[in-house]
PDB file of C-alpha atoms in Angstrom:
ATOM      1  CA  MET A   6     -25.753  19.545 -33.372  1.00  0.00           C
ATOM      2  CA  ILE A   7     -25.608  17.021 -36.447  1.00  0.00           C
ATOM      3  CA  SER A   8     -27.248  18.470 -39.592  1.00  0.00           C
ATOM      4  CA  LEU A   9     -28.372  15.273 -42.132  1.00  0.00           C
ATOM      5  CA  ILE A  10     -28.864  16.315 -45.480  1.00  0.00           C
ATOM      6  CA  ILE A  11     -30.920  14.359 -47.756  1.00  0.00           C
ATOM      7  CA  PRO A  12     -31.555  15.481 -51.439  1.00  0.00           C
ATOM      8  CA  PHE A  13     -34.759  14.399 -52.997  1.00  0.00           C
ATOM      9  CA  TYR A  14     -35.238  14.406 -56.952  1.00  0.00           C
ATOM     10  CA  ASN A  15     -38.715  13.148 -58.111  1.00  0.00           C
ATOM     11  CA  CYS A  16     -38.923  10.199 -55.593  1.00  0.00           C
ATOM     12  CA  ALA A  17     -42.424  10.840 -54.403  1.00  0.00           C
ATOM     13  CA  SER A  18     -42.804   6.910 -53.992  1.00  0.00           C
ATOM     14  CA  THR A  19     -39.837   6.546 -51.437  1.00  0.00           C
ATOM     15  CA  ALA A  20     -39.902  10.194 -49.633  1.00  0.00           C
ATOM     16  CA  GLU A  21     -42.522   8.965 -47.340  1.00  0.00           C
ATOM     17  CA  SER A  22     -40.803   5.792 -46.307  1.00  0.00           C
ATOM     18  CA  THR A  23     -37.501   7.426 -45.990  1.00  0.00           C
ATOM     19  CA  LEU A  24     -38.784  10.404 -44.193  1.00  0.00           C
ATOM     20  CA  PHE A  25     -40.767   7.941 -41.734  1.00  0.00           C
ATOM     21  CA  THR A  26     -37.534   5.998 -40.852  1.00  0.00           C
ATOM     22  CA  VAL A  27     -35.731   9.373 -40.560  1.00  0.00           C
ATOM     23  CA  SER A  28     -38.396  10.879 -38.028  1.00  0.00           C
ATOM     24  CA  ARG A  29     -38.306   7.558 -36.005  1.00  0.00           C
ATOM     25  CA  PHE A  30     -34.450   7.747 -36.212  1.00  0.00           C
ATOM     26  CA  ILE A  31     -34.015  11.531 -35.167  1.00  0.00           C
ATOM     27  CA  SER A  32     -36.786  11.516 -32.252  1.00  0.00           C
ATOM     28  CA  ASN A  33     -34.392   9.517 -30.285  1.00  0.00           C
ATOM     29  CA  TYR A  34     -32.451  12.780 -29.896  1.00  0.00           C
ATOM     30  CA  ASP A  35     -33.343  16.311 -28.221  1.00  0.00           C
ATOM     31  CA  LYS A  36     -33.558  18.708 -30.931  1.00  0.00           C
ATOM     32  CA  GLU A  37     -30.196  20.582 -30.159  1.00  0.00           C
ATOM     33  CA  GLN A  38     -28.827  17.361 -31.196  1.00  0.00           C
ATOM     34  CA  ILE A  39     -30.122  16.452 -34.950  1.00  0.00           C
ATOM     35  CA  GLU A  40     -31.702  17.941 -37.457  1.00  0.00           C
ATOM     36  CA  MET A  41     -32.785  16.889 -41.176  1.00  0.00           C
ATOM     37  CA  ILE A  42     -32.802  19.268 -44.090  1.00  0.00           C
ATOM     38  CA  ALA A  43     -34.518  17.408 -46.683  1.00  0.00           C
ATOM     39  CA  VAL A  44     -33.885  19.202 -50.021  1.00  0.00           C
ATOM     40  CA  ASN A  45     -36.489  18.865 -53.079  1.00  0.00           C
ATOM     41  CA  ASP A  46     -34.229  19.261 -55.918  1.00  0.00           C
ATOM     42  CA  GLY A  47     -36.842  20.688 -58.443  1.00  0.00           C
ATOM     43  CA  SER A  48     -38.970  17.600 -58.341  1.00  0.00           C
ATOM     44  CA  ALA A  49     -41.659  17.265 -60.949  1.00  0.00           C
ATOM     45  CA  ASP A  50     -43.603  15.117 -59.238  1.00  0.00           C
ATOM     46  CA  ASN A  51     -45.396  15.487 -55.699  1.00  0.00           C
ATOM     47  CA  THR A  52     -42.076  15.070 -53.754  1.00  0.00           C
ATOM     48  CA  LEU A  53     -42.345  18.358 -52.053  1.00  0.00           C
ATOM     49  CA  SER A  54     -45.915  17.674 -50.649  1.00  0.00           C
ATOM     50  CA  VAL A  55     -44.517  14.823 -48.978  1.00  0.00           C
ATOM     51  CA  LEU A  56     -41.617  16.512 -47.730  1.00  0.00           C
ATOM     52  CA  LYS A  57     -43.579  19.335 -46.279  1.00  0.00           C
ATOM     53  CA  SER A  58     -45.984  16.792 -44.583  1.00  0.00           C
ATOM     54  CA  TYR A  59     -42.929  15.895 -42.445  1.00  0.00           C
ATOM     55  CA  GLU A  60     -41.716  19.540 -41.978  1.00  0.00           C
ATOM     56  CA  GLY A  61     -41.384  20.528 -38.203  1.00  0.00           C
ATOM     57  CA  GLU A  62     -39.441  21.092 -35.234  1.00  0.00           C
ATOM     58  CA  LYS A  63     -36.360  18.567 -36.503  1.00  0.00           C
ATOM     59  CA  ILE A  64     -36.965  18.966 -40.125  1.00  0.00           C
ATOM     60  CA  LYS A  65     -36.275  21.691 -42.560  1.00  0.00           C
ATOM     61  CA  VAL A  66     -37.575  21.542 -46.151  1.00  0.00           C
ATOM     62  CA  VAL A  67     -35.612  23.677 -48.808  1.00  0.00           C
ATOM     63  CA  SER A  68     -37.082  23.521 -52.285  1.00  0.00           C
ATOM     64  CA  TYR A  69     -36.462  25.510 -55.303  1.00  0.00           C
ATOM     65  CA  LYS A  70     -37.978  24.586 -59.154  1.00  0.00           C
ATOM     66  CA  GLU A  71     -35.239  24.215 -60.889  1.00  0.00           C
ATOM     67  CA  ASN A  72     -33.008  20.585 -60.542  1.00  0.00           C
ATOM     68  CA  LYS A  73     -29.647  21.576 -59.622  1.00  0.00           C
ATOM     69  CA  GLY A  74     -28.164  18.288 -59.461  1.00  0.00           C
ATOM     70  CA  LYS A  75     -27.251  16.149 -56.134  1.00  0.00           C
ATOM     71  CA  GLY A  76     -24.140  18.692 -55.458  1.00  0.00           C
ATOM     72  CA  GLY A  77     -26.393  21.704 -55.718  1.00  0.00           C
ATOM     73  CA  ALA A  78     -28.912  20.103 -53.635  1.00  0.00           C
ATOM     74  CA  ILE A  79     -26.277  19.063 -50.949  1.00  0.00           C
ATOM     75  CA  LYS A  80     -24.679  22.678 -51.241  1.00  0.00           C
ATOM     76  CA  SER A  81     -28.435  24.318 -50.660  1.00  0.00           C
ATOM     77  CA  GLY A  82     -28.897  21.866 -47.609  1.00  0.00           C
ATOM     78  CA  VAL A  83     -25.639  22.719 -46.112  1.00  0.00           C
ATOM     79  CA  PHE A  84     -26.608  26.807 -46.539  1.00  0.00           C
ATOM     80  CA  ALA A  85     -29.610  25.835 -44.438  1.00  0.00           C
ATOM     81  CA  ALA A  86     -27.849  23.838 -41.607  1.00  0.00           C
ATOM     82  CA  SER A  87     -27.585  25.099 -38.288  1.00  0.00           C
ATOM     83  CA  GLY A  88     -24.970  21.908 -37.183  1.00  0.00           C
ATOM     84  CA  ASP A  89     -21.600  22.022 -36.798  1.00  0.00           C
ATOM     85  CA  LYS A  90     -21.138  18.427 -38.394  1.00  0.00           C
ATOM     86  CA  ILE A  91     -23.053  18.078 -41.677  1.00  0.00           C
ATOM     87  CA  ILE A  92     -23.556  14.413 -42.767  1.00  0.00           C
ATOM     88  CA  PHE A  93     -25.421  13.253 -46.042  1.00  0.00           C
ATOM     89  CA  THR A  94     -26.778  10.433 -47.802  1.00  0.00           C
ATOM     90  CA  ASP A  95     -29.178   9.424 -50.167  1.00  0.00           C
ATOM     91  CA  ALA A  96     -32.831   9.337 -50.483  1.00  0.00           C
ATOM     92  CA  ASP A  97     -33.024   5.891 -50.714  1.00  0.00           C
ATOM     93  CA  LEU A  98     -31.198   5.317 -47.370  1.00  0.00           C
ATOM     94  CA  ALA A  99     -29.066   2.650 -49.140  1.00  0.00           C
ATOM     95  CA  TYR A 100     -26.997   2.844 -46.543  1.00  0.00           C
ATOM     96  CA  GLY A 101     -28.884   3.018 -43.723  1.00  0.00           C
ATOM     97  CA  LEU A 102     -28.690   5.338 -40.728  1.00  0.00           C
ATOM     98  CA  SER A 103     -26.214   3.424 -38.587  1.00  0.00           C
ATOM     99  CA  PRO A 104     -23.459   5.322 -39.967  1.00  0.00           C
ATOM    100  CA  ILE A 105     -24.506   8.499 -38.678  1.00  0.00           C
ATOM    101  CA  GLU A 106     -23.535   8.050 -35.041  1.00  0.00           C
ATOM    102  CA  PRO A 107     -19.779   6.827 -35.779  1.00  0.00           C
ATOM    103  CA  CYS A 108     -19.317   9.692 -38.658  1.00  0.00           C
ATOM    104  CA  ALA A 109     -20.462  12.417 -36.209  1.00  0.00           C
ATOM    105  CA  LYS A 110     -17.577  10.947 -33.567  1.00  0.00           C
ATOM    106  CA  ALA A 111     -15.037  10.999 -36.532  1.00  0.00           C
ATOM    107  CA  LEU A 112     -16.065  14.654 -37.140  1.00  0.00           C
ATOM    108  CA  GLU A 113     -15.147  15.579 -33.620  1.00  0.00           C
ATOM    109  CA  GLU A 114     -11.541  15.102 -34.410  1.00  0.00           C
ATOM    110  CA  TYR A 115     -11.099  15.338 -38.146  1.00  0.00           C
ATOM    111  CA  ASP A 116     -12.698  18.102 -40.546  1.00  0.00           C
ATOM    112  CA  ILE A 117     -13.817  15.250 -43.108  1.00  0.00           C
ATOM    113  CA  ALA A 118     -15.236  11.689 -42.893  1.00  0.00           C
ATOM    114  CA  ALA A 119     -16.008   9.807 -45.894  1.00  0.00           C
ATOM    115  CA  GLY A 120     -17.872   6.401 -45.781  1.00  0.00           C
ATOM    116  CA  SER A 121     -16.953   3.532 -47.860  1.00  0.00           C
ATOM    117  CA  ARG A 122     -18.762   0.821 -49.383  1.00  0.00           C
ATOM    118  CA  ARG A 123     -16.219  -1.305 -49.716  1.00  0.00           C
ATOM    119  CA  SER A 124     -16.480  -2.696 -46.074  1.00  0.00           C
ATOM    120  CA  ASP A 125     -19.680  -4.060 -46.687  1.00  0.00           C
ATOM    121  CA  LYS A 126     -19.315  -7.179 -48.485  1.00  0.00           C
ATOM    122  CA  GLU A 127     -22.913  -7.706 -49.370  1.00  0.00           C
ATOM    123  CA  ILE A 128     -23.290  -4.452 -50.921  1.00  0.00           C
ATOM    124  CA  LEU A 129     -20.441  -5.555 -52.921  1.00  0.00           C
ATOM    125  CA  LYS A 130     -21.768  -8.798 -54.121  1.00  0.00           C
ATOM    126  CA  SER A 131     -25.044  -6.885 -55.162  1.00  0.00           C
ATOM    127  CA  TYR A 132     -23.100  -4.846 -57.626  1.00  0.00           C
ATOM    128  CA  GLY A 133     -21.379  -7.174 -59.557  1.00  0.00           C
ATOM    129  CA  PHE A 134     -18.200  -7.727 -61.035  1.00  0.00           C
ATOM    130  CA  LEU A 135     -17.979  -4.832 -63.666  1.00  0.00           C
ATOM    131  CA  ARG A 136     -19.062  -1.994 -61.645  1.00  0.00           C
ATOM    132  CA  ASN A 137     -16.710  -3.376 -58.548  1.00  0.00           C
ATOM    133  CA  PHE A 138     -13.744  -3.061 -61.008  1.00  0.00           C
ATOM    134  CA  SER A 139     -14.465  -0.016 -62.572  1.00  0.00           C
ATOM    135  CA  SER A 140     -14.699   1.415 -59.166  1.00  0.00           C
ATOM    136  CA  ARG A 141     -11.438  -0.164 -58.074  1.00  0.00           C
ATOM    137  CA  ILE A 142     -10.052   1.395 -61.306  1.00  0.00           C
ATOM    138  CA  PHE A 143     -11.486   4.987 -60.439  1.00  0.00           C
ATOM    139  CA  SER A 144     -10.407   4.967 -56.968  1.00  0.00           C
ATOM    140  CA  ALA A 145      -6.957   3.968 -58.245  1.00  0.00           C
ATOM    141  CA  VAL A 146      -6.964   6.709 -60.592  1.00  0.00           C
ATOM    142  CA  CYS A 147      -7.825   9.322 -57.839  1.00  0.00           C
ATOM    143  CA  GLU A 148      -5.559   8.222 -55.698  1.00  0.00           C
ATOM    144  CA  PHE A 149      -2.779   8.103 -58.141  1.00  0.00           C
ATOM    145  CA  LEU A 150      -3.637  11.840 -59.044  1.00  0.00           C
ATOM    146  CA  LEU A 151      -4.357  13.355 -55.741  1.00  0.00           C
ATOM    147  CA  HIS A 152      -2.270  11.297 -53.356  1.00  0.00           C
ATOM    148  CA  LEU A 153      -5.306  11.503 -50.602  1.00  0.00           C
ATOM    149  CA  ASP A 154      -4.387   8.099 -48.843  1.00  0.00           C
ATOM    150  CA  ILE A 155      -8.069   7.464 -48.410  1.00  0.00           C
ATOM    151  CA  ASN A 156      -9.993   4.343 -49.267  1.00  0.00           C
TER     152      ASN A 156
END
């Protein structure tokens, strides 16, 4: 089973669209194949009520009052997950949902799969020179220090 974790923080205005899109996506699967864990990371707006309106058989809502940050939200989602393949993405679905299936397939063979924005030329164009340059420097430093051989 795939557990798709999406952290939400003060994004009531975009949560409805995200949940609608994810609901349509996961409706193509049996409940034993995929679930979504929507994590309300201490939002001060009405994000929680939007999330709760979609809670059901395939969508679980995890919520707490104090903001724990993205890492804390993902960790809370992992603890609530039922799946053997855990995938997370951002609440604005900036990369869409199409990477989920290839990522899940990769997780059948590997322990960890990481997506890379570098393969999408349109996204890179939208970032601008400074962001692309600093991203490449950061990646190079990480590779030099950690020797992970990943992009």
